[in-house]
PDB file of C-alpha atoms and ligand atoms in Angstrom:
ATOM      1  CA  UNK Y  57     -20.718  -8.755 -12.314  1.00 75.00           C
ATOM      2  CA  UNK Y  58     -17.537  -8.435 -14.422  1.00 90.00           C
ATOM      3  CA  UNK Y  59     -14.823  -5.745 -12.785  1.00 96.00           C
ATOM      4  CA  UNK Y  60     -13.214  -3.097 -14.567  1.00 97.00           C
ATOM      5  CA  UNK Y  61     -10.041  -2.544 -15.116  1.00 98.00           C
ATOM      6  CA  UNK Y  62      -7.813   0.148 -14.217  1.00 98.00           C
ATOM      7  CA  UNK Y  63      -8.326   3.459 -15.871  1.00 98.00           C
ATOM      8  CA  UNK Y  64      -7.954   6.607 -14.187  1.00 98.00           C
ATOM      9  CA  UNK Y  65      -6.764   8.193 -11.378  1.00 98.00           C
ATOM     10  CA  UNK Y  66     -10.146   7.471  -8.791  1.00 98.00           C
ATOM     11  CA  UNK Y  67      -9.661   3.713  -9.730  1.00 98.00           C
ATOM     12  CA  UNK Y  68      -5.762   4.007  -8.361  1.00 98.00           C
ATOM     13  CA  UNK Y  69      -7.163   5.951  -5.817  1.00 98.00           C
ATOM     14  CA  UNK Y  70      -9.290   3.633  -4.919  1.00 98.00           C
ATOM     15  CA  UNK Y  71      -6.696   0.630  -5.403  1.00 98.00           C
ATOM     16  CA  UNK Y  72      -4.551   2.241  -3.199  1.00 98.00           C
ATOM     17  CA  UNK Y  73      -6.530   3.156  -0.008  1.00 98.00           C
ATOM     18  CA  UNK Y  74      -7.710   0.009  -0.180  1.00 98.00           C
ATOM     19  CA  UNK Y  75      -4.490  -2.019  -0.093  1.00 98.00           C
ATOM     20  CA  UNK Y  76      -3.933   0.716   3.174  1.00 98.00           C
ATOM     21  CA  UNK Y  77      -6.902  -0.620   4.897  1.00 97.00           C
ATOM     22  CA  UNK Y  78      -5.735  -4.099   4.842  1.00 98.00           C
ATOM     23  CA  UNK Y  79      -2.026  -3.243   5.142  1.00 98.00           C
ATOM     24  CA  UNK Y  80      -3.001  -1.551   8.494  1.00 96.00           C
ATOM     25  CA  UNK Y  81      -4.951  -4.268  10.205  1.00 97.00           C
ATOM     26  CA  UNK Y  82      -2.238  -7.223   8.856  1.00 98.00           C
ATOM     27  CA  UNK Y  83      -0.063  -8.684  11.422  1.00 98.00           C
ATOM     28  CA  UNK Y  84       3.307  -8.708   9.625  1.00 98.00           C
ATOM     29  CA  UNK Y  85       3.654  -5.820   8.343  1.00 98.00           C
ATOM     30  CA  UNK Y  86       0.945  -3.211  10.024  1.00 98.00           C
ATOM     31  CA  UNK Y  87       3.517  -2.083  12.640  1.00 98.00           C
ATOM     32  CA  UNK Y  88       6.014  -1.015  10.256  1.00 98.00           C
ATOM     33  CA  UNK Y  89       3.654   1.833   9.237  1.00 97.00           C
ATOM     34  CA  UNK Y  90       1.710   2.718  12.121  1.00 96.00           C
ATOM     35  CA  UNK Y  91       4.979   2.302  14.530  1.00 97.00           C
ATOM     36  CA  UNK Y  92       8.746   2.242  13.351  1.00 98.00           C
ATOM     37  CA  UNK Y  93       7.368   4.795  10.855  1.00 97.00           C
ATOM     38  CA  UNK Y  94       4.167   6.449  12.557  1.00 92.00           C
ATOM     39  CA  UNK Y  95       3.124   7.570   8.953  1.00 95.00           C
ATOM     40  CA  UNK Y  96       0.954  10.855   8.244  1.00 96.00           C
ATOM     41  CA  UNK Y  97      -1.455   9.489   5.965  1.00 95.00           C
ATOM     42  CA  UNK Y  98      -2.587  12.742   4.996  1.00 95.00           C
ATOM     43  CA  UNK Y  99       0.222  13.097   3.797  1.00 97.00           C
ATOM     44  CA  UNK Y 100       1.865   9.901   2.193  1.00 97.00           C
ATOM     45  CA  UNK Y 101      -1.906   8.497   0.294  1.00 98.00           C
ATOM     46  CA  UNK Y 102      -1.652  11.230  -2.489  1.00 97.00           C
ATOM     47  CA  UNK Y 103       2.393  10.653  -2.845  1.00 98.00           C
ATOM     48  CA  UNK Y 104       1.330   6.647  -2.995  1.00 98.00           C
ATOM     49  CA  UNK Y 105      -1.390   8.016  -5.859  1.00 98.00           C
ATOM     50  CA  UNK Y 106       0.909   9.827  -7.839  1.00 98.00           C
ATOM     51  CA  UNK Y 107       3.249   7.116  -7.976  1.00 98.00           C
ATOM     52  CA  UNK Y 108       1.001   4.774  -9.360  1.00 98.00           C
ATOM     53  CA  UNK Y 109      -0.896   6.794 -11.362  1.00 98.00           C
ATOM     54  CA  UNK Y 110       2.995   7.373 -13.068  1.00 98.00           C
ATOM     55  CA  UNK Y 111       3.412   3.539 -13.062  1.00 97.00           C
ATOM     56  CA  UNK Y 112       0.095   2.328 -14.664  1.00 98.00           C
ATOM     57  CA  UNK Y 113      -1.027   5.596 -16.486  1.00 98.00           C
ATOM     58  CA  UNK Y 114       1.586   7.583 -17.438  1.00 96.00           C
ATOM     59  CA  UNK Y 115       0.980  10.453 -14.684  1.00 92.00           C
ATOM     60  CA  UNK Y 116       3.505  12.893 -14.465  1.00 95.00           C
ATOM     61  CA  UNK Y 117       3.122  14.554 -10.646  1.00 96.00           C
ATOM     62  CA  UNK Y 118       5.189  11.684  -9.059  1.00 97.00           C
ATOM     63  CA  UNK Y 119       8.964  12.607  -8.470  1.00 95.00           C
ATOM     64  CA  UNK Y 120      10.843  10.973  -5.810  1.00 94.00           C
ATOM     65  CA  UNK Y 121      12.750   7.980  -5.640  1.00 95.00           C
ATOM     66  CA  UNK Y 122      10.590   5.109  -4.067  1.00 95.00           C
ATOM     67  CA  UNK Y 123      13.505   3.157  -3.086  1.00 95.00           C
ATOM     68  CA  UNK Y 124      15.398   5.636  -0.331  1.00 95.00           C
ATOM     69  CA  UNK Y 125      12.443   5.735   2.360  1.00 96.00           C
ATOM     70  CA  UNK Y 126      12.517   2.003   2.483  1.00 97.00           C
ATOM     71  CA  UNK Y 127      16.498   1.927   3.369  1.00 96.00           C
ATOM     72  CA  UNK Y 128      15.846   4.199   6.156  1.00 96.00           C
ATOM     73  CA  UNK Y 129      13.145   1.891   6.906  1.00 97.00           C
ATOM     74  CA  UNK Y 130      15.259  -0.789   6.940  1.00 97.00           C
ATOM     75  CA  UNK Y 131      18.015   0.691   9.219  1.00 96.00           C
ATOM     76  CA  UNK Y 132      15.222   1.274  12.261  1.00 97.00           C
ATOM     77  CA  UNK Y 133      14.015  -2.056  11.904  1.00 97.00           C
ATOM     78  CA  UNK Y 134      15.460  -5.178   9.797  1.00 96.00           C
ATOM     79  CA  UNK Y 135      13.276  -5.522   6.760  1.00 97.00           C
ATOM     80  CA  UNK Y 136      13.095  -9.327   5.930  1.00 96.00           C
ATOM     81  CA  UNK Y 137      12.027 -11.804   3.221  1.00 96.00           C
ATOM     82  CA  UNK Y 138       8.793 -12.362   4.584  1.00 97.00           C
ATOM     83  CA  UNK Y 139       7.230  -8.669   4.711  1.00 98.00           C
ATOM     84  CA  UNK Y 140       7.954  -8.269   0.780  1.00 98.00           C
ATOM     85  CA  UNK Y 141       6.153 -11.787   0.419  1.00 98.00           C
ATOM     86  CA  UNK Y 142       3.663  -9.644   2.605  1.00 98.00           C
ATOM     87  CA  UNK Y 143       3.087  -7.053   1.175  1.00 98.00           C
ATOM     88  CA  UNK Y 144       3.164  -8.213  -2.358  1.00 98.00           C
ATOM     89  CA  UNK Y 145       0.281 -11.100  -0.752  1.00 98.00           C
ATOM     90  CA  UNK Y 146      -1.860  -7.982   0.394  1.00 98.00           C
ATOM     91  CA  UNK Y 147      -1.262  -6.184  -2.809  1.00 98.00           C
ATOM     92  CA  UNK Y 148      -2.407  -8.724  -4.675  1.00 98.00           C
ATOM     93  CA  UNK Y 149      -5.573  -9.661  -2.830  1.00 98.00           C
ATOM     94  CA  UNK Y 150      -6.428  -6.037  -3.764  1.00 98.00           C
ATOM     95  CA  UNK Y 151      -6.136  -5.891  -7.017  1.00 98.00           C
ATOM     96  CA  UNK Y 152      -7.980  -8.912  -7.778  1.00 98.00           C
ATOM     97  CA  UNK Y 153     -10.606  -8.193  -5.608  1.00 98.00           C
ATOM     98  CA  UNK Y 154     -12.094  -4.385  -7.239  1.00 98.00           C
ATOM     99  CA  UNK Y 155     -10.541  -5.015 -11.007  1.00 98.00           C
ATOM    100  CA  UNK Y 156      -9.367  -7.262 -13.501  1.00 98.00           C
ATOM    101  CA  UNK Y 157      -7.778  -6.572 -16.888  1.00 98.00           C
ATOM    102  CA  UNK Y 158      -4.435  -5.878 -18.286  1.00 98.00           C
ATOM    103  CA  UNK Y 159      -3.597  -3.280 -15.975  1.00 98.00           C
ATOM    104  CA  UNK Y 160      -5.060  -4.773 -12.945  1.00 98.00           C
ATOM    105  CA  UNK Y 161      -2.436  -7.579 -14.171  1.00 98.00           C
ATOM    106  CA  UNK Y 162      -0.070  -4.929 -14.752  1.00 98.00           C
ATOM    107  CA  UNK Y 163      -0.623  -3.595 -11.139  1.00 98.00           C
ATOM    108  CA  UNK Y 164       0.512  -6.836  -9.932  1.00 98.00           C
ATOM    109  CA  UNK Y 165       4.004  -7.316 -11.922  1.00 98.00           C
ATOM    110  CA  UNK Y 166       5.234  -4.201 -11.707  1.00 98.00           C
ATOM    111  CA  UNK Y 167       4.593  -4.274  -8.295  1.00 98.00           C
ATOM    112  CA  UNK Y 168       6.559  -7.411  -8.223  1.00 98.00           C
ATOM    113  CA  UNK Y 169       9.232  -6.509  -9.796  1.00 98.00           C
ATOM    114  CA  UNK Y 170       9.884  -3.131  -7.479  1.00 97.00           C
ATOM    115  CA  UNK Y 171       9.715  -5.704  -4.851  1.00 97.00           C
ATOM    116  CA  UNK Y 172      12.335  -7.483  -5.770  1.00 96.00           C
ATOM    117  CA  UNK Y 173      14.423  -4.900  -6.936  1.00 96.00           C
ATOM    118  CA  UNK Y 174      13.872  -3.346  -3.754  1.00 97.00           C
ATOM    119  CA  UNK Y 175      14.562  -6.744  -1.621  1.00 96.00           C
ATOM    120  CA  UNK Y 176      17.836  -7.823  -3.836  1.00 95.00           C
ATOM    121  CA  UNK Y 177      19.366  -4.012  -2.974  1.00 95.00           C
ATOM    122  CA  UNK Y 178      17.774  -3.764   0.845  1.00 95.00           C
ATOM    123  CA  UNK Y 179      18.598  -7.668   1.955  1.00 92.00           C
ATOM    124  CA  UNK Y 180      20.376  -8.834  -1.464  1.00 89.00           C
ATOM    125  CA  UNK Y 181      20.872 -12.227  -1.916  1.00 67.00           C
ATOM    126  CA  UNK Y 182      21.729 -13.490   1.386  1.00 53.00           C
ATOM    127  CA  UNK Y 183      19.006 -13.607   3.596  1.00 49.00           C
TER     128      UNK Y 183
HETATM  129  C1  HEM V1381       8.243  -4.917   2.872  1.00 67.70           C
HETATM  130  C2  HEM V1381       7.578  -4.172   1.980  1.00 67.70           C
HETATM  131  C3  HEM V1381       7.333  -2.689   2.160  1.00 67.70           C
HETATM  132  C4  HEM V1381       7.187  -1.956   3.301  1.00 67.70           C
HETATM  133  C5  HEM V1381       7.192  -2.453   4.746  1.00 67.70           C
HETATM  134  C6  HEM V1381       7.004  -0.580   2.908  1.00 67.70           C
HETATM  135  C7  HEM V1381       6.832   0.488   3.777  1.00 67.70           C
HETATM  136  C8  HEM V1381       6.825   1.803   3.415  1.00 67.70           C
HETATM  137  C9  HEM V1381       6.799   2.912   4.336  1.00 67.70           C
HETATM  138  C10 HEM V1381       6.739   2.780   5.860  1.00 67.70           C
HETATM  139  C11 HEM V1381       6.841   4.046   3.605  1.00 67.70           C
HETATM  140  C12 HEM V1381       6.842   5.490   4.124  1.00 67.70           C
HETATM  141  C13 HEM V1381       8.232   5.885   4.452  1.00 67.70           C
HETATM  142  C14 HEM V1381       8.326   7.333   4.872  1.00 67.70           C
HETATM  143  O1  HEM V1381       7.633   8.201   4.298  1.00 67.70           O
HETATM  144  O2  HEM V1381       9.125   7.607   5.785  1.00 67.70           O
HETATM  145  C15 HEM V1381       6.865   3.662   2.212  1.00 67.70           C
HETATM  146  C16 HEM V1381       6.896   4.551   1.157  1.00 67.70           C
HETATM  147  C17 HEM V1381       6.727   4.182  -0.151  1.00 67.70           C
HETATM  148  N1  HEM V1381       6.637   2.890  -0.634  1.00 67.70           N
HETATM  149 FE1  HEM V1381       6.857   1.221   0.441  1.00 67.70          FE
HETATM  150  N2  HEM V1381       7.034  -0.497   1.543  1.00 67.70           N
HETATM  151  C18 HEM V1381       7.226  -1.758   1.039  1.00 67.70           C
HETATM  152  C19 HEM V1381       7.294  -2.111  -0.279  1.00 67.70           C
HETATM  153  C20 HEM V1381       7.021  -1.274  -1.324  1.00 67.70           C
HETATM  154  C21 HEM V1381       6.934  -1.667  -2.717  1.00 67.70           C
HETATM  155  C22 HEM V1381       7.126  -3.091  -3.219  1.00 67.70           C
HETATM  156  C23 HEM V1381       6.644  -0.529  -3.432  1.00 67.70           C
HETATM  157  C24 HEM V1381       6.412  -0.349  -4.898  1.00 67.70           C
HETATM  158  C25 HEM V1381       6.006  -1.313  -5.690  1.00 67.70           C
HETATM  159  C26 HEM V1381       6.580   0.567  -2.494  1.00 67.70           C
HETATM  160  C27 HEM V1381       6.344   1.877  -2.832  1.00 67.70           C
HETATM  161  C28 HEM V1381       6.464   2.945  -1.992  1.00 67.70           C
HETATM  162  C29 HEM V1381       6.445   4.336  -2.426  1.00 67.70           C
HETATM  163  C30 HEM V1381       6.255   4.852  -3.856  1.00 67.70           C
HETATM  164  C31 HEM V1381       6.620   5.114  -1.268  1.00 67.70           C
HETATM  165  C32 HEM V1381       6.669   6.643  -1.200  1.00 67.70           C
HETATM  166  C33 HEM V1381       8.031   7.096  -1.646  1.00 67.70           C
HETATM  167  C34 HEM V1381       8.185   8.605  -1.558  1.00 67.70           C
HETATM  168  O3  HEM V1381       7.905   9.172  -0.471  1.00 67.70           O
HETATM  169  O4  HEM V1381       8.566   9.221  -2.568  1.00 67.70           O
HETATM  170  N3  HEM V1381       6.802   0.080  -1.228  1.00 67.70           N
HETATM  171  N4  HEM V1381       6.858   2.301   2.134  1.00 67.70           N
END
């Protein structure tokens, strides 16, 4: 059966807890959430919504900056080269797997290109 795309919010909802699930059980990058951070998820899953419901649909309830929690991140434990390849692995394995379209596609560049935005000003070139 053909997959939908992207659409509204219960689809990034539902793109989102997903990528959790396996972001939680992977062996790279798990920890990061579950022990240098020790995230509330109660709390953090409808910030992660609103964020890409801002990206991908134009939602307005996001307003933070998505780049500060991952330099305090970073200065409790090294962030490196491979847990961007990571998580932008996991993220894509996601994506493809419950939609397709042009903003399932869309999911997946922007996503890449806040990675490396994020890497190049975390790690810069050098690592
Ligand atoms: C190595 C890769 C990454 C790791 C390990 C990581 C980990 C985390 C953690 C642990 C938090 C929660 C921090 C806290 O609340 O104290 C967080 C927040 C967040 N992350 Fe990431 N992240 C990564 C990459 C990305 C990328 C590529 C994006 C976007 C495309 C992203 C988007 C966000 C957003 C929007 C938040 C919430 C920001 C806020 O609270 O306003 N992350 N991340």
């Amino acid at each position: 059966m053909a997959k939908k795309d992207i659409s509204e919010r219960k689809d990034i909802e539902l793109m989102v807890s997903s990528f959790y699930k396996e972001v939680l059980n992977d062996d790279v990058i798990g920890y990061l959430f579950t022990e240098v951070v020790k995230l509330d998820f109660d709390h953090h899953m409808p910030i992660m919504y609103d964020f890409w419901e801002s990206v991908l649909l134009g939602g307005r309830n996001y307003s933070g900056n998505p780049m500060t929690p991952h330099f305090n991140l970073h200065e409790k434990e090294s962030l490196k080269e491979t847990h961007f390849e990571r998580w932008i692995k996991l993220w894509e394995q996601t994506i493809r797997n419950h939609f397709e379209g042009p903003k399932a596609n869309e999911a997946i560049s922007r996503a890449k290109q806040i990675a490396g935005l994020m890497q190049f000003k975390i790690i810069g070139l050098n690592n």
